[in-house]
Coordinates of C-alpha atoms and ligand atoms in Angstrom, one line a residue:
X536 CA 15.0 117.5 -15.1
X537 CA 11.4 118.3 -14.2
X538 CA 10.1 120.5 -17.0
X539 CA 8.2 122.8 -14.5
X540 CA 11.6 123.8 -13.0
X541 CA 13.4 126.8 -14.1
X542 CA 16.2 128.9 -12.4
X543 CA 13.6 131.1 -10.8
X544 CA 11.9 128.3 -9.0
X545 CA 12.8 128.2 -5.3
X546 CA 12.7 124.9 -3.6
X547 CA 10.8 125.4 -0.4
X548 CA 11.3 122.1 1.3
X549 CA 13.7 119.2 0.7
X550 CA 12.9 116.0 2.5
X551 CA 16.0 113.8 3.0
X552 CA 16.9 110.6 4.8
X553 CA 13.5 109.2 3.6
X554 CA 12.4 106.0 2.2
X555 CA 9.8 106.6 -0.5
X556 CA 6.9 104.3 -1.5
X557 CA 6.3 106.4 -4.7
X558 CA 3.6 103.9 -5.9
X559 CA 4.8 104.6 -9.4
X560 CA 4.4 101.3 -11.3
X561 CA 7.7 99.8 -12.4
X562 CA 10.2 97.2 -11.4
X563 CA 10.4 98.0 -7.7
X564 CA 7.5 96.9 -5.5
X565 CA 5.7 100.0 -4.1
X566 CA 7.8 102.1 -6.5
X567 CA 10.2 102.1 -3.5
X568 CA 13.3 104.2 -3.2
X569 CA 15.5 103.4 -0.2
X570 CA 17.6 106.6 0.0
X571 CA 15.1 109.1 -1.3
X572 CA 14.8 112.8 -1.7
X573 CA 11.6 114.7 -2.1
X574 CA 11.7 118.4 -3.2
X575 CA 8.6 120.5 -2.8
X576 CA 7.7 124.0 -4.1
X577 CA 4.5 125.9 -4.6
X578 CA 2.4 123.0 -3.2
X579 CA 3.8 120.7 -5.9
X580 CA 6.3 117.9 -5.9
X581 CA 9.3 118.9 -8.0
X582 CA 11.4 115.8 -7.5
X583 CA 10.8 112.4 -5.9
X584 CA 13.5 109.8 -6.3
X585 CA 16.9 108.7 -5.3
X586 CA 18.9 111.2 -3.4
X587 CA 22.0 110.7 -5.6
X588 CA 20.0 111.7 -8.7
X589 CA 18.6 114.9 -7.2
X590 CA 19.4 117.6 -9.7
X591 CA 22.0 120.1 -8.3
X592 CA 19.7 123.0 -8.7
X593 CA 17.3 121.5 -6.2
X594 CA 19.9 121.2 -3.4
X595 CA 19.6 124.8 -2.4
X596 CA 16.3 124.5 -0.6
X597 CA 15.0 127.0 1.9
X598 CA 14.5 124.2 4.4
X599 CA 16.0 120.8 4.5
X600 CA 14.1 118.3 6.5
X601 CA 15.6 115.1 7.8
X602 CA 12.8 112.6 8.2
X603 CA 15.0 110.2 10.3
X604 CA 14.5 107.3 7.9
X605 CA 10.7 107.5 7.8
X606 CA 8.7 105.9 5.0
X607 CA 6.8 108.4 2.9
X608 CA 3.8 107.4 0.8
X609 CA 1.4 109.5 -1.2
X610 CA -1.5 111.0 0.8
X611 CA -4.2 108.4 1.3
X612 CA -7.4 108.8 -0.7
X613 CA -10.8 107.5 0.5
X614 CA -12.6 107.5 -2.8
X615 CA -16.1 106.3 -1.6
X616 CA -17.8 107.7 1.5
X617 CA -21.2 108.8 2.7
X618 CA -19.8 110.6 5.7
X619 CA -22.3 113.5 5.7
X620 CA -25.4 112.3 7.5
X621 CA -27.5 112.7 10.6
X622 CA -28.3 110.1 13.3
X623 CA -27.0 106.7 14.0
X624 CA -28.1 103.2 13.1
X625 CA -26.9 101.3 16.2
X626 CA -30.5 100.1 16.8
X627 CA -30.6 98.6 13.4
X628 CA -27.3 96.8 14.1
X629 CA -29.0 95.3 17.2
X630 CA -32.0 94.2 15.0
X631 CA -29.6 92.6 12.6
X632 CA -27.9 90.7 15.4
X633 CA -31.4 89.3 16.3
X634 CA -31.7 88.0 12.7
X635 CA -33.2 90.8 10.6
X636 CA -31.4 91.2 7.2
X637 CA -30.2 94.5 5.7
X638 CA -32.7 94.2 2.9
X639 CA -35.6 93.3 5.2
X640 CA -34.9 96.4 7.3
X641 CA -34.7 98.5 4.2
X642 CA -38.0 97.2 2.8
X643 CA -39.7 97.9 6.2
X644 CA -38.8 101.6 5.8
X645 CA -35.8 101.5 8.1
X646 CA -32.2 101.4 6.8
X647 CA -31.3 104.3 4.5
X648 CA -34.7 105.9 5.0
X649 CA -34.2 106.2 8.8
X650 CA -30.9 108.1 8.0
X651 CA -32.8 110.3 5.5
X652 CA -35.3 111.3 8.3
X653 CA -32.5 112.1 10.7
X654 CA -30.5 114.1 8.0
X655 CA -33.5 116.2 6.9
X656 CA -33.9 117.4 10.5
X657 CA -30.4 118.9 10.8
X658 CA -29.5 122.4 9.8
X659 CA -26.3 123.0 7.9
X660 CA -24.1 123.9 10.9
X661 CA -25.1 120.8 12.9
X662 CA -24.7 118.6 9.9
X663 CA -21.2 120.1 9.3
X664 CA -20.2 119.6 12.9
X665 CA -21.4 116.0 13.1
X666 CA -19.8 115.2 9.7
X667 CA -16.5 116.8 10.8
X668 CA -16.3 114.4 13.7
X669 CA -16.3 111.5 11.2
X670 CA -13.8 113.2 8.9
X671 CA -11.1 113.8 11.6
X672 CA -10.1 110.2 12.3
X673 CA -9.5 109.8 8.6
X674 CA -7.3 112.8 8.5
X675 CA -5.4 111.5 11.5
X676 CA -4.3 108.5 9.6
X677 CA -3.0 110.3 6.5
X678 CA -6.1 110.8 4.3
X679 CA -5.6 113.9 2.2
X680 CA -8.4 113.4 -0.3
X681 CA -11.9 112.1 0.3
X682 CA -15.0 111.6 -1.9
X683 CA -18.3 112.4 -0.2
X684 CA -21.7 111.5 -1.5
X685 CA -25.2 113.0 -1.0
X686 CA -28.1 110.7 -0.9
X687 CA -29.6 111.0 2.6
X688 CA -31.7 114.0 1.6
X689 CA -33.6 112.7 -1.4
X690 CA -35.3 116.1 -1.6
X691 CA -34.0 119.3 -3.3
X692 CA -33.1 121.2 -0.1
X693 CA -31.5 118.4 1.8
X694 CA -29.5 117.1 -1.1
X695 CA -28.1 120.7 -1.7
X696 CA -27.4 121.0 2.0
X697 CA -25.4 117.8 2.2
X698 CA -23.3 118.8 -0.8
X699 CA -22.7 122.3 0.6
X700 CA -21.5 120.7 3.9
X701 CA -19.2 118.4 1.9
X702 CA -17.7 121.4 0.1
X703 CA -17.3 123.2 3.3
X704 CA -15.4 120.3 4.9
X705 CA -12.9 120.7 2.0
X706 CA -12.6 124.4 2.8
X707 CA -12.2 124.1 6.5
X708 CA -9.9 121.0 6.7
X709 CA -6.7 120.2 4.9
X710 CA -8.3 117.7 2.6
X711 CA -9.3 117.7 -1.1
X712 CA -13.0 116.9 -1.2
X713 CA -14.7 115.5 -4.3
X714 CA -18.5 115.6 -4.1
X715 CA -20.9 113.1 -5.7
X716 CA -24.6 113.6 -6.2
X717 CA -26.4 110.3 -5.1
X718 CA -30.0 111.4 -5.5
X719 CA -30.8 107.9 -6.8
X720 CA -29.8 106.2 -3.5
X721 CA -33.2 105.2 -2.1
X722 CA -36.9 106.0 -2.8
X723 CA -38.0 108.7 -0.3
X724 CA -41.2 107.9 1.6
X725 CA -43.3 110.6 -0.1
X726 CA -42.7 108.8 -3.4
X727 CA -43.6 105.3 -2.2
X728 CA -44.9 103.3 -5.1
X729 CA -43.9 106.0 -7.6
X730 CA -40.2 105.4 -8.2
X731 CA -40.4 106.7 -11.8
X732 CA -41.9 109.9 -10.6
X733 CA -39.0 110.3 -8.1
X734 CA -36.5 109.7 -10.9
X735 CA -38.3 112.5 -12.8
X736 CA -37.7 114.8 -9.9
X737 CA -34.0 113.9 -9.8
X738 CA -33.6 114.4 -13.5
X739 CA -35.7 117.4 -14.1
X740 CA -35.2 119.4 -10.9
X741 CA -32.6 118.2 -8.4
X742 CA -29.7 117.3 -10.5
X743 CA -29.9 120.3 -12.8
X744 CA -29.9 122.6 -9.7
X745 CA -26.9 120.7 -8.2
X746 CA -25.1 121.2 -11.5
X747 CA -26.0 124.9 -11.8
X748 CA -24.7 125.5 -8.3
X749 CA -21.6 123.4 -9.1
X750 CA -22.1 121.3 -6.0
X751 CA -21.2 117.9 -7.5
X752 CA -18.1 116.6 -9.3
X753 CA -19.8 113.4 -10.3
X754 CA -23.1 111.5 -10.2
X755 CA -23.7 108.1 -8.6
X756 CA -26.7 105.7 -8.3
X757 CA -27.6 102.6 -6.3
X758 CA -28.6 99.9 -8.9
X759 CA -30.2 97.2 -6.8
X760 CA -33.5 95.4 -6.2
X761 CA -34.0 97.5 -3.0
X762 CA -33.1 100.7 -4.9
X763 CA -33.3 101.6 -8.6
X764 CA -33.4 99.5 -11.8
X765 CA -30.8 99.8 -14.5
X766 CA -33.4 101.6 -16.7
X767 CA -33.9 104.2 -14.0
X768 CA -30.2 104.6 -13.4
X769 CA -29.7 105.1 -17.1
X770 CA -32.1 108.0 -17.1
X771 CA -30.0 109.6 -14.3
X772 CA -26.8 108.9 -16.3
X773 CA -28.3 110.5 -19.4
X774 CA -29.1 113.6 -17.4
X775 CA -25.6 113.7 -16.0
X776 CA -24.1 113.3 -19.5
X777 CA -26.2 116.3 -20.7
X778 CA -24.9 118.3 -17.8
X779 CA -21.3 117.3 -18.5
X780 CA -20.8 115.4 -15.2
X781 CA -19.0 112.0 -15.0
X782 CA -20.8 109.1 -13.4
X783 CA -20.0 106.1 -11.1
X784 CA -22.3 103.4 -9.8
X785 CA -23.0 101.3 -6.7
X786 CA -23.2 98.1 -8.7
X787 CA -23.6 94.4 -7.9
X788 CA -23.4 94.8 -4.2
X789 CA -26.3 92.4 -3.3
X790 CA -27.2 90.9 -6.6
X791 CA -26.1 91.0 -10.3
X792 CA -28.2 93.7 -12.0
X793 CA -25.7 94.2 -14.9
X794 CA -24.6 97.4 -13.2
X795 CA -21.0 97.1 -14.0
X796 CA -21.7 96.9 -17.7
X797 CA -24.2 99.8 -17.5
X798 CA -21.5 101.9 -15.7
X799 CA -19.0 100.9 -18.5
X800 CA -21.5 102.0 -21.2
X801 CA -21.4 105.5 -19.7
X802 CA -17.6 105.5 -19.3
X803 CA -18.1 105.6 -15.6
X804 CA -15.1 106.6 -13.4
X805 CA -15.8 103.6 -11.2
X806 CA -18.2 100.8 -10.4
X807 CA -18.2 100.2 -6.7
X808 CA -18.8 97.1 -4.5
X809 CA -19.0 94.5 -7.3
X810 CA -19.4 91.3 -5.2
X811 CA -21.9 89.9 -7.7
X812 CA -20.2 91.2 -10.9
X813 CA -19.8 88.7 -13.7
X814 CA -16.8 88.4 -15.9
X815 CA -18.6 90.1 -18.7
X816 CA -19.2 93.0 -16.5
X817 CA -15.5 93.1 -15.6
X818 CA -14.6 92.9 -19.3
X819 CA -16.8 95.8 -20.1
X820 CA -15.2 97.9 -17.3
X821 CA -11.8 97.1 -18.7
X822 CA -12.8 98.2 -22.1
X823 CA -14.2 101.5 -20.8
X824 CA -11.4 102.3 -18.4
X825 CA -13.8 102.1 -15.5
X826 CA -12.0 101.5 -12.2
X827 CA -13.3 99.0 -9.5
X828 CA -13.8 100.3 -6.0
X829 CA -13.9 97.5 -3.5
X830 CA -15.5 98.1 -0.1
X831 CA -14.4 95.5 2.5
X832 CA -16.0 97.3 5.4
X833 CA -19.5 96.8 3.9
X834 CA -18.7 93.2 3.0
X835 CA -17.6 92.6 6.6
X836 CA -20.3 94.5 8.4
X837 CA -23.2 92.9 6.3
X838 CA -21.5 89.5 6.7
X839 CA -21.5 89.0 3.0
X840 CA -20.1 85.7 1.7
X841 CA -19.8 86.3 -2.0
X842 CA -16.3 87.7 -2.8
X843 CA -15.7 90.4 -5.4
X844 CA -14.2 88.9 -8.6
X845 CA -10.6 90.0 -7.8
X846 CA -9.0 87.5 -10.2
X847 CA -11.2 88.7 -13.1
X848 CA -10.3 92.3 -12.2
X849 CA -6.6 91.4 -12.2
X850 CA -6.8 89.4 -15.4
X851 CA -8.6 92.1 -17.3
X852 CA -6.4 94.8 -15.9
X853 CA -9.1 96.8 -14.2
X854 CA -7.5 99.1 -11.6
X855 CA -8.7 98.2 -8.1
X856 CA -9.3 101.0 -5.6
X857 CA -10.4 100.6 -1.9
X858 CA -12.5 102.8 0.3
X859 CA -14.2 102.9 3.6
X860 CA -17.8 103.4 2.2
X861 CA -18.2 105.2 5.6
X862 CA -21.9 105.3 6.2
X863 CA -24.3 104.5 9.1
X864 CA -25.9 101.4 7.7
X865 CA -23.5 99.1 6.0
X866 CA -20.0 100.4 6.9
X867 CA -19.7 102.6 10.0
X868 CA -16.0 102.5 9.5
X869 CA -13.7 105.3 10.6
X870 CA -10.4 103.9 9.4
X871 CA -9.1 103.6 5.9
X872 CA -6.0 101.8 7.2
X873 CA -8.2 99.1 8.5
X874 CA -9.6 98.6 5.0
X875 CA -6.1 97.8 3.8
X876 CA -6.0 94.9 6.2
X877 CA -9.5 93.8 5.5
X878 CA -8.9 93.8 1.7
X879 CA -5.9 91.5 2.2
X880 CA -7.5 89.2 4.8
X881 CA -11.0 89.0 3.2
X882 CA -10.4 89.7 -0.5
X883 CA -6.8 88.3 -0.7
X884 CA -5.3 91.5 -2.2
X885 CA -1.6 91.8 -1.7
X886 CA -0.4 94.6 0.7
X887 CA 1.0 96.4 -2.4
X888 CA -2.3 96.2 -4.2
X889 CA -4.1 97.4 -1.1
X890 CA -1.8 100.5 -0.8
X891 CA -2.2 101.2 -4.5
X892 CA -6.0 100.9 -3.9
X893 CA -5.9 103.9 -1.5
X894 CA -3.4 106.0 -3.5
X895 CA -2.8 105.6 -7.3
X896 CA -6.0 103.7 -8.1
X897 CA -8.2 105.8 -5.8
X898 CA -6.9 108.9 -7.5
X899 CA -7.9 107.4 -10.8
X900 CA -11.3 106.4 -9.5
X901 CA -11.9 110.0 -8.8
X902 CA -10.6 111.3 -12.1
X903 CA -7.6 112.9 -10.3
X904 CA -4.8 110.7 -11.5
X905 CA -3.0 113.7 -13.1
X906 CA -2.8 115.4 -9.7
X907 CA -2.8 112.8 -6.9
X908 CA -2.0 109.3 -6.0
X909 CA 1.8 108.9 -6.6
X910 CA 5.0 110.7 -5.5
X911 CA 6.0 112.1 -8.8
X912 CA 7.2 115.5 -10.2
X913 CA 4.3 117.9 -10.9
X914 CA 1.8 116.1 -8.7
X915 CA 0.3 117.8 -5.6
X916 CA 2.7 117.7 -2.6
X917 CA 0.3 115.5 -0.6
X918 CA 2.2 112.9 1.4
X919 CA 2.4 111.0 4.7
X920 CA 5.3 110.1 6.9
X921 CA 5.1 106.7 8.7
X922 CA 6.8 105.0 11.5
X923 CA 7.1 101.6 9.8
X924 CA 9.9 99.3 8.7
X925 CA 8.3 98.3 5.4
X926 CA 5.3 99.5 3.4
X927 CA 3.5 96.1 3.9
X928 CA 3.1 97.0 7.6
X929 CA 0.3 99.4 6.6
X930 CA -1.8 96.5 5.6
X931 CA -0.4 93.9 8.0
X932 CA -1.3 95.6 11.3
X933 CA -4.8 96.6 12.2
X934 CA -5.9 99.0 14.9
X935 CA -2.6 100.8 14.8
X936 CA -2.0 104.3 13.4
X937 CA 1.7 104.7 12.6
X938 CA 1.2 108.1 10.8
X939 CA 3.8 110.6 12.2
X940 CA 3.3 113.5 9.8
X941 CA 1.0 114.7 6.9
X942 CA 1.9 117.3 4.3
X943 CA -0.9 118.7 2.3
X944 CA -0.2 120.9 -0.8
X945 CA 3.4 121.3 0.6
X946 CA 2.4 122.4 4.1
X947 CA 2.9 120.4 7.1
X948 CA -0.6 119.9 8.6
X949 CA 0.0 117.2 11.2
Ligands
LIG210 N1 -24.6 100.9 -0.6 C1 -24.1 101.0 0.6 O1 -23.4 100.2 1.1 C2 -24.5 102.2 1.3 N2 -25.3 102.8 0.2 C3 -25.3 102.0 -0.8 O2 -25.9 102.3 -1.8 C4 -25.3 101.9 2.5 C5 -26.1 103.1 2.9 C6 -26.9 102.9 4.2 O3 -27.3 101.7 4.5 O4 -27.2 103.9 4.8
LIG211 FE1 -21.7 103.4 -0.7

């Protein structure tokens, strides 16, 4: 029996007539349980497993809920987004269709910097309202946890404002928000030609203030020829380490900069993108327990051709997570379910790997594996009910939303 249970524990909800995709690794694909029961109390799962093994003490629930044979999965987790920003980059999309490249636009002062300009102009309320519009479609398809990065402010005030907005989204909507400081995302125009001076600002002023106000759960950087060098990223990581914050990295998206190995040297939670990662980089990640976060939306939208090293990741046992990368420039994607399909069609993940990528492995990439990502006793009661015949359907179909119910911390929110 679950050790947290004692005679005084009252089961609030007992879900029956349910098929569970627990996503607990084991013999059954998807950790599936065909005739499942899910007992919930105090916002936590007390039992998730076969109905005929449900402990007697759990049968006397306040409410019994017949799901009508629905499949239940853990709440989905979008572990890499930049969904707080101002403006749009539709014009840039048009330029790219006329032949301009993502890098060329960035070098000409467009790209990320045009979003920086638009974001700096918005006050907190407007930024919150515009960002909420992008969060809501994720919630509608069963996302119960989302990571949100800063990095479109690139000055003290705007970076703090972005992170405050991200925190407020987590207070105002039924979703766990993990915030990430991405001050080293691009070089702001006022520092042109002085990238080391900008990194000084990040390390001496902005990041310490972010940490003091407890606005970030992690620190990220963009290690790329159009962004920051490994040496500069390392300075940011050193600062993060001194402040006790875990790190992650945008690594090897457009070229191999040795970012995966750098992330591993700092025991990063994750290294993200990874199209150009070498096997040595992957090996280093495996040794450090660093997860891979693959972002098929950015791969698709930038029409990349170099595939991430999925076979190396599998062979070395690196957990693979998936995310939308929701951002205005390289992945204006509003659907995490669509990423499941893209990861299978473009990257050749299996549907089971794809679902693990937005549940168990996404939780791990956020450092939340103890709380989220599987249907197991003692985890948060975050789960989704689906109108599907088998779990593979979540990756098989695209442009459909078969979500019929969402439970967040034990409460039905949809
Ligand atoms: N890599 C990305 O794909 C996003 N940021 C990053 O470092 C793109 C951000 C943008 O183009 O606005
Ligand atoms: Fe990103």
